[in-house]
Coordinates of N, CA, C and O in Angstrom, one line a residue:
M157 N 274.3 -52.5 -183.5 CA 274.1 -51.9 -182.7 C 273.8 -52.9 -181.5 O 274.3 -54.2 -181.5
I158 N 274.5 -52.5 -180.4 CA 274.8 -53.3 -179.4 C 273.2 -53.0 -177.8 O 272.8 -51.7 -177.5
F159 N 272.8 -54.3 -177.9 CA 271.9 -54.2 -176.8 C 272.4 -54.8 -175.2 O 272.9 -55.5 -175.3
L160 N 271.9 -54.0 -174.5 CA 272.4 -54.6 -172.8 C 271.5 -54.6 -172.5 O 270.5 -53.2 -172.0
R161 N 271.6 -55.6 -171.8 CA 270.8 -55.5 -170.5 C 271.5 -56.0 -169.3 O 271.8 -57.0 -168.5
P162 N 271.6 -54.6 -168.3 CA 272.1 -55.1 -166.8 C 271.2 -55.7 -166.0 O 270.0 -55.2 -165.9
Q163 N 272.1 -56.5 -165.0 CA 271.3 -56.9 -164.1 C 271.8 -57.0 -163.1 O 272.8 -56.3 -162.5
G164 N 271.1 -57.8 -161.9 CA 271.6 -57.2 -160.4 C 271.5 -55.9 -159.9 O 270.5 -55.1 -160.1
G165 N 271.9 -55.5 -159.0 CA 271.9 -54.3 -157.9 C 271.9 -52.6 -158.8 O 272.3 -53.0 -159.8
L166 N 271.8 -52.2 -158.3 CA 272.4 -50.7 -158.8 C 273.5 -50.4 -159.1 O 274.2 -50.2 -160.6
A167 N 274.6 -50.7 -157.7 CA 276.2 -50.6 -158.6 C 276.4 -51.5 -159.7 O 276.9 -51.1 -160.6
N168 N 275.6 -52.6 -159.8 CA 276.1 -54.0 -160.4 C 275.7 -53.2 -162.1 O 276.7 -53.4 -163.4
R169 N 275.0 -52.5 -162.1 CA 273.9 -52.1 -163.6 C 275.2 -50.8 -164.2 O 275.3 -50.5 -164.9
I170 N 275.4 -50.3 -163.1 CA 275.9 -48.6 -163.2 C 277.5 -49.2 -163.9 O 277.7 -48.8 -164.7
R171 N 278.4 -50.3 -163.1 CA 279.9 -51.2 -163.7 C 279.3 -51.2 -165.0 O 279.9 -50.8 -166.0
V172 N 278.2 -52.2 -165.0 CA 278.3 -53.0 -166.4 C 277.6 -52.2 -167.8 O 278.5 -52.0 -169.0
I173 N 276.9 -50.6 -167.1 CA 276.3 -49.9 -168.3 C 278.2 -48.3 -168.2 O 277.9 -48.6 -170.0
S174 N 278.9 -48.9 -168.0 CA 279.8 -48.1 -168.0 C 280.6 -48.2 -169.0 O 281.3 -47.5 -169.9
S175 N 280.5 -49.8 -168.5 CA 281.2 -50.6 -169.3 C 281.3 -50.5 -170.6 O 282.1 -50.7 -171.9
A176 N 279.9 -51.2 -171.4 CA 279.1 -50.8 -172.7 C 279.3 -49.4 -173.0 O 279.4 -49.4 -174.3
I177 N 279.0 -48.6 -172.7 CA 279.8 -47.2 -172.7 C 280.9 -47.1 -173.1 O 280.9 -47.2 -174.7
W178 N 282.0 -47.2 -172.8 CA 283.1 -47.6 -173.3 C 283.2 -48.5 -174.7 O 284.1 -48.4 -175.2
L179 N 282.9 -49.8 -174.7 CA 282.5 -50.7 -175.8 C 281.7 -50.0 -177.2 O 282.4 -50.3 -178.0
S180 N 280.9 -49.3 -176.5 CA 280.0 -48.5 -177.9 C 281.0 -47.9 -178.6 O 280.9 -47.4 -179.4
K181 N 282.0 -46.5 -177.7 CA 283.0 -45.7 -178.4 C 283.9 -46.4 -178.9 O 284.0 -45.8 -180.0
I182 N 284.7 -47.6 -178.0 CA 285.3 -48.1 -179.5 C 285.1 -49.1 -180.5 O 285.7 -49.1 -181.6
T183 N 284.3 -49.1 -180.6 CA 283.2 -50.0 -181.9 C 283.1 -49.4 -183.0 O 281.7 -49.7 -183.9
S184 N 281.8 -47.9 -182.0 CA 281.2 -47.3 -183.5 C 280.0 -47.7 -183.2 O 279.4 -47.8 -184.6
H185 N 279.4 -48.4 -182.4 CA 278.1 -48.8 -182.0 C 277.2 -48.2 -181.5 O 278.0 -47.9 -180.3
K186 N 275.8 -47.9 -182.4 CA 275.0 -47.4 -180.7 C 274.4 -48.4 -180.1 O 274.9 -50.0 -179.3
L187 N 274.3 -47.8 -178.4 CA 274.3 -48.7 -177.5 C 273.1 -48.4 -177.0 O 272.5 -47.4 -177.5
N188 N 272.2 -49.5 -177.1 CA 270.7 -49.5 -176.6 C 270.5 -50.5 -175.5 O 271.4 -51.0 -174.7
V189 N 270.1 -49.6 -173.8 CA 270.3 -50.3 -172.8 C 269.1 -50.8 -172.1 O 267.6 -49.6 -172.3
I190 N 268.9 -52.0 -171.5 CA 267.3 -52.5 -171.2 C 267.3 -52.7 -170.3 O 268.0 -53.4 -169.7
W191 N 266.4 -51.6 -170.0 CA 266.2 -51.2 -168.6 C 265.2 -52.4 -167.8 O 263.7 -52.1 -168.0
E192 N 265.1 -53.2 -167.1 CA 264.1 -53.9 -166.7 C 263.7 -54.1 -164.7 O 264.6 -53.9 -163.6
I193 N 262.9 -53.8 -164.0 CA 262.3 -53.7 -163.9 C 262.6 -55.0 -162.7 O 261.4 -56.0 -163.2
N194 N 263.0 -55.5 -161.9 CA 262.9 -56.9 -161.0 C 263.2 -56.6 -160.1 O 263.2 -55.7 -159.0
S195 N 263.0 -58.1 -158.8 CA 262.9 -58.0 -157.6 C 264.5 -57.9 -157.1 O 264.8 -57.1 -156.2
D196 N 265.9 -57.0 -158.1 CA 266.9 -57.2 -157.5 C 267.0 -55.4 -157.4 O 267.6 -55.0 -156.7
L197 N 266.4 -54.9 -158.0 CA 266.4 -53.9 -158.6 C 264.8 -52.7 -158.9 O 264.4 -53.1 -160.3
N198 N 264.1 -52.6 -157.9 CA 262.4 -52.3 -158.6 C 262.7 -50.6 -158.0 O 261.3 -50.2 -157.8
C199 N 262.9 -49.9 -159.7 CA 262.7 -48.4 -159.5 C 263.1 -48.5 -161.0 O 263.8 -49.2 -162.0
D200 N 262.6 -47.2 -161.5 CA 262.6 -46.9 -163.4 C 264.1 -46.0 -163.3 O 264.5 -45.9 -162.2
Y201 N 264.4 -46.4 -164.3 CA 265.8 -45.9 -164.7 C 265.7 -44.7 -164.4 O 266.6 -43.8 -164.0
N202 N 265.0 -43.5 -164.6 CA 264.1 -42.2 -164.9 C 263.9 -41.7 -163.7 O 264.3 -40.5 -163.5
T203 N 263.9 -42.7 -162.5 CA 263.7 -42.1 -161.1 C 264.8 -42.2 -160.3 O 265.2 -40.9 -159.6
L204 N 265.9 -43.1 -161.3 CA 267.0 -43.1 -160.4 C 268.1 -41.2 -161.0 O 268.7 -41.1 -160.8
F205 N 268.0 -41.4 -162.5 CA 269.1 -40.8 -163.0 C 268.7 -39.9 -164.0 O 267.5 -40.2 -164.1
C206 N 269.0 -38.7 -164.7 CA 268.2 -37.3 -165.9 C 268.6 -38.9 -167.3 O 269.4 -39.7 -167.1
E207 N 268.3 -38.5 -168.1 CA 268.2 -38.5 -169.5 C 270.1 -38.9 -169.7 O 270.7 -38.3 -169.8
N208 N 270.0 -40.0 -170.6 CA 271.9 -39.8 -170.7 C 271.8 -40.3 -172.0 O 271.3 -40.3 -172.9
E209 N 273.3 -39.3 -172.9 CA 273.1 -39.0 -173.9 C 274.2 -40.1 -174.7 O 274.3 -40.0 -176.5
E210 N 274.3 -40.4 -173.8 CA 275.6 -41.8 -174.3 C 274.5 -43.1 -175.0 O 275.3 -44.2 -175.8
F211 N 274.0 -43.8 -174.9 CA 273.1 -44.4 -175.3 C 271.5 -44.5 -175.0 O 270.7 -43.3 -174.6
N212 N 270.7 -44.6 -175.7 CA 268.8 -45.1 -175.3 C 268.7 -45.8 -174.9 O 269.0 -46.9 -174.6
L213 N 267.9 -45.8 -173.7 CA 267.0 -46.6 -172.9 C 265.5 -46.8 -173.6 O 264.8 -46.3 -173.7
I214 N 265.4 -48.1 -173.3 CA 264.4 -48.8 -173.9 C 263.9 -49.8 -172.7 O 264.5 -50.3 -171.8
P215 N 262.1 -49.8 -172.6 CA 261.6 -50.4 -172.0 C 261.8 -52.2 -171.8 O 262.0 -52.3 -173.3
F216 N 262.1 -52.7 -170.8 CA 262.3 -54.5 -171.5 C 260.7 -54.9 -172.4 O 259.6 -55.1 -172.0
P217 N 261.4 -55.4 -173.2 CA 260.5 -55.9 -174.7 C 260.2 -57.6 -173.8 O 260.6 -57.8 -173.5
A218 N 259.0 -57.9 -174.2 CA 258.2 -59.2 -173.7 C 259.5 -60.5 -174.5 O 259.2 -61.3 -174.5
K219 N 259.1 -59.8 -175.7 CA 260.2 -60.7 -176.7 C 261.1 -61.3 -175.8 O 261.9 -62.6 -176.2
F220 N 262.0 -60.7 -175.4 CA 263.6 -60.6 -174.6 C 263.2 -62.1 -174.0 O 264.5 -62.3 -173.1
K221 N 262.5 -62.0 -173.2 CA 261.8 -63.3 -172.2 C 262.3 -64.9 -173.0 O 262.4 -65.8 -172.6
Y222 N 262.2 -64.7 -174.3 CA 262.1 -66.1 -174.7 C 263.4 -66.4 -175.9 O 263.7 -67.4 -176.4
L223 N 264.8 -65.6 -175.3 CA 266.0 -65.1 -175.8 C 266.8 -66.9 -175.0 O 266.3 -67.1 -174.4
H224 N 267.8 -67.2 -176.1 CA 268.6 -68.4 -175.6 C 269.5 -68.4 -175.6 O 270.3 -67.1 -176.6
H225 N 270.8 -68.3 -174.6 CA 271.6 -68.6 -175.1 C 272.6 -68.7 -175.9 O 273.0 -70.3 -176.7
T226 N 273.3 -67.6 -176.5 CA 273.9 -68.3 -178.3 C 275.0 -69.1 -177.8 O 275.5 -70.1 -178.9
N227 N 276.0 -69.0 -177.2 CA 277.2 -70.1 -176.9 C 277.0 -71.0 -175.9 O 278.1 -71.3 -174.9
N228 N 276.6 -72.2 -176.2 CA 276.1 -73.4 -176.0 C 276.8 -74.2 -175.7 O 277.3 -74.8 -176.8
P229 N 277.3 -75.2 -174.9 CA 278.5 -75.9 -175.3 C 278.0 -77.3 -176.1 O 278.6 -77.7 -177.1
K230 N 276.8 -77.1 -176.2 CA 276.2 -78.8 -177.4 C 275.8 -78.2 -178.5 O 274.7 -77.2 -178.3
F231 N 275.6 -78.4 -179.8 CA 275.7 -78.3 -180.9 C 274.5 -77.5 -181.4 O 274.1 -76.7 -181.3
S232 N 273.8 -79.1 -180.4 CA 272.4 -78.6 -181.0 C 271.3 -77.2 -180.2 O 270.5 -77.1 -180.9
K233 N 272.0 -77.5 -179.0 CA 271.5 -76.5 -178.4 C 272.2 -75.0 -179.1 O 270.9 -74.2 -179.1
R234 N 273.1 -75.0 -179.5 CA 273.4 -73.5 -180.3 C 272.8 -74.0 -181.4 O 272.7 -72.2 -181.4
V235 N 272.6 -74.3 -182.1 CA 271.8 -74.5 -183.5 C 270.6 -73.7 -183.2 O 269.8 -72.6 -183.9
K236 N 269.9 -74.3 -182.0 CA 268.6 -74.1 -181.9 C 268.2 -72.6 -181.4 O 267.3 -72.2 -181.8
A237 N 269.1 -72.2 -180.8 CA 269.5 -70.9 -180.1 C 269.4 -69.7 -181.2 O 269.0 -69.1 -181.2
Y238 N 270.4 -70.4 -182.1 CA 270.4 -69.4 -183.0 C 268.6 -69.0 -184.2 O 268.7 -67.9 -184.3
F239 N 268.9 -70.5 -184.3 CA 267.0 -69.6 -185.3 C 266.1 -69.3 -183.9 O 265.3 -68.5 -184.9
R240 N 266.1 -69.7 -183.0 CA 264.8 -69.0 -182.3 C 265.6 -67.5 -181.7 O 265.0 -66.8 -182.5
N241 N 266.5 -66.9 -181.9 CA 267.7 -65.8 -181.6 C 267.3 -65.2 -182.8 O 266.6 -63.5 -183.3
R242 N 267.4 -65.5 -183.9 CA 267.4 -64.9 -184.8 C 266.0 -64.4 -185.5 O 265.4 -62.9 -186.2
F243 N 265.2 -65.3 -185.0 CA 263.2 -65.1 -185.4 C 263.1 -63.9 -184.5 O 262.2 -62.8 -185.1
L244 N 264.0 -63.4 -183.2 CA 263.0 -62.6 -182.8 C 263.8 -61.8 -182.9 O 263.8 -60.1 -182.2
G245 N 264.9 -61.1 -183.6 CA 266.3 -60.2 -184.4 C 267.0 -59.8 -183.5 O 267.6 -58.6 -183.3
I246 N 268.0 -60.9 -183.0 CA 268.9 -61.1 -182.7 C 269.8 -61.6 -182.6 O 269.7 -62.7 -183.1
Q247 N 271.0 -61.4 -182.9 CA 272.1 -62.4 -183.9 C 272.7 -62.8 -183.1 O 273.5 -63.8 -183.5
Y248 N 272.8 -62.3 -181.9 CA 274.4 -63.3 -181.0 C 273.7 -62.5 -179.3 O 273.2 -62.1 -178.8
N249 N 273.9 -63.5 -178.6 CA 273.0 -63.6 -177.2 C 274.0 -63.7 -176.0 O 274.3 -65.7 -176.1
L250 N 274.9 -63.0 -175.5 CA 275.9 -63.8 -174.1 C 275.3 -63.5 -173.0 O 275.0 -62.6 -172.9
N251 N 275.7 -64.6 -172.0 CA 274.8 -64.6 -170.7 C 276.2 -64.2 -169.9 O 277.2 -64.6 -169.7
E252 N 275.8 -64.1 -168.7 CA 277.0 -64.0 -167.5 C 277.7 -65.0 -167.1 O 279.2 -64.8 -167.5
S253 N 277.5 -66.2 -167.8 CA 277.7 -67.2 -167.6 C 279.0 -67.4 -168.7 O 280.2 -68.0 -168.8
D254 N 279.3 -66.6 -169.6 CA 280.1 -66.5 -170.7 C 281.5 -65.9 -170.4 O 282.6 -65.9 -170.7
F255 N 281.2 -65.1 -169.0 CA 282.4 -64.4 -168.8 C 282.6 -64.5 -167.4 O 283.7 -64.3 -166.7
L256 N 282.5 -66.4 -167.2 CA 282.7 -66.4 -165.6 C 284.2 -67.3 -166.0 O 284.3 -68.1 -166.8
F257 N 285.2 -67.4 -164.7 CA 286.6 -68.2 -165.5 C 286.7 -69.6 -164.5 O 286.7 -69.4 -163.4

């Protein structure tokens, strides 16, 4: 199962959701999109779009505020993040910094 929390403005969110739909199709994993209302885009998904059959839309769970970056360069922080994230039910957490070159 893939959980996606798109960030940024509307165009950034559409782009990342589109890429995640493609990823879910080629990996045959179910996609769950976590839509967070924040200062970047202060609008609910259902106000902008109709329901989509490609993914499940779920509200932003409070527990996700405590997720830690799993791919940390420091070993001790990686281990700490692993156990914290597993406690929250998340196997691996990638952040935007994992994709910067």
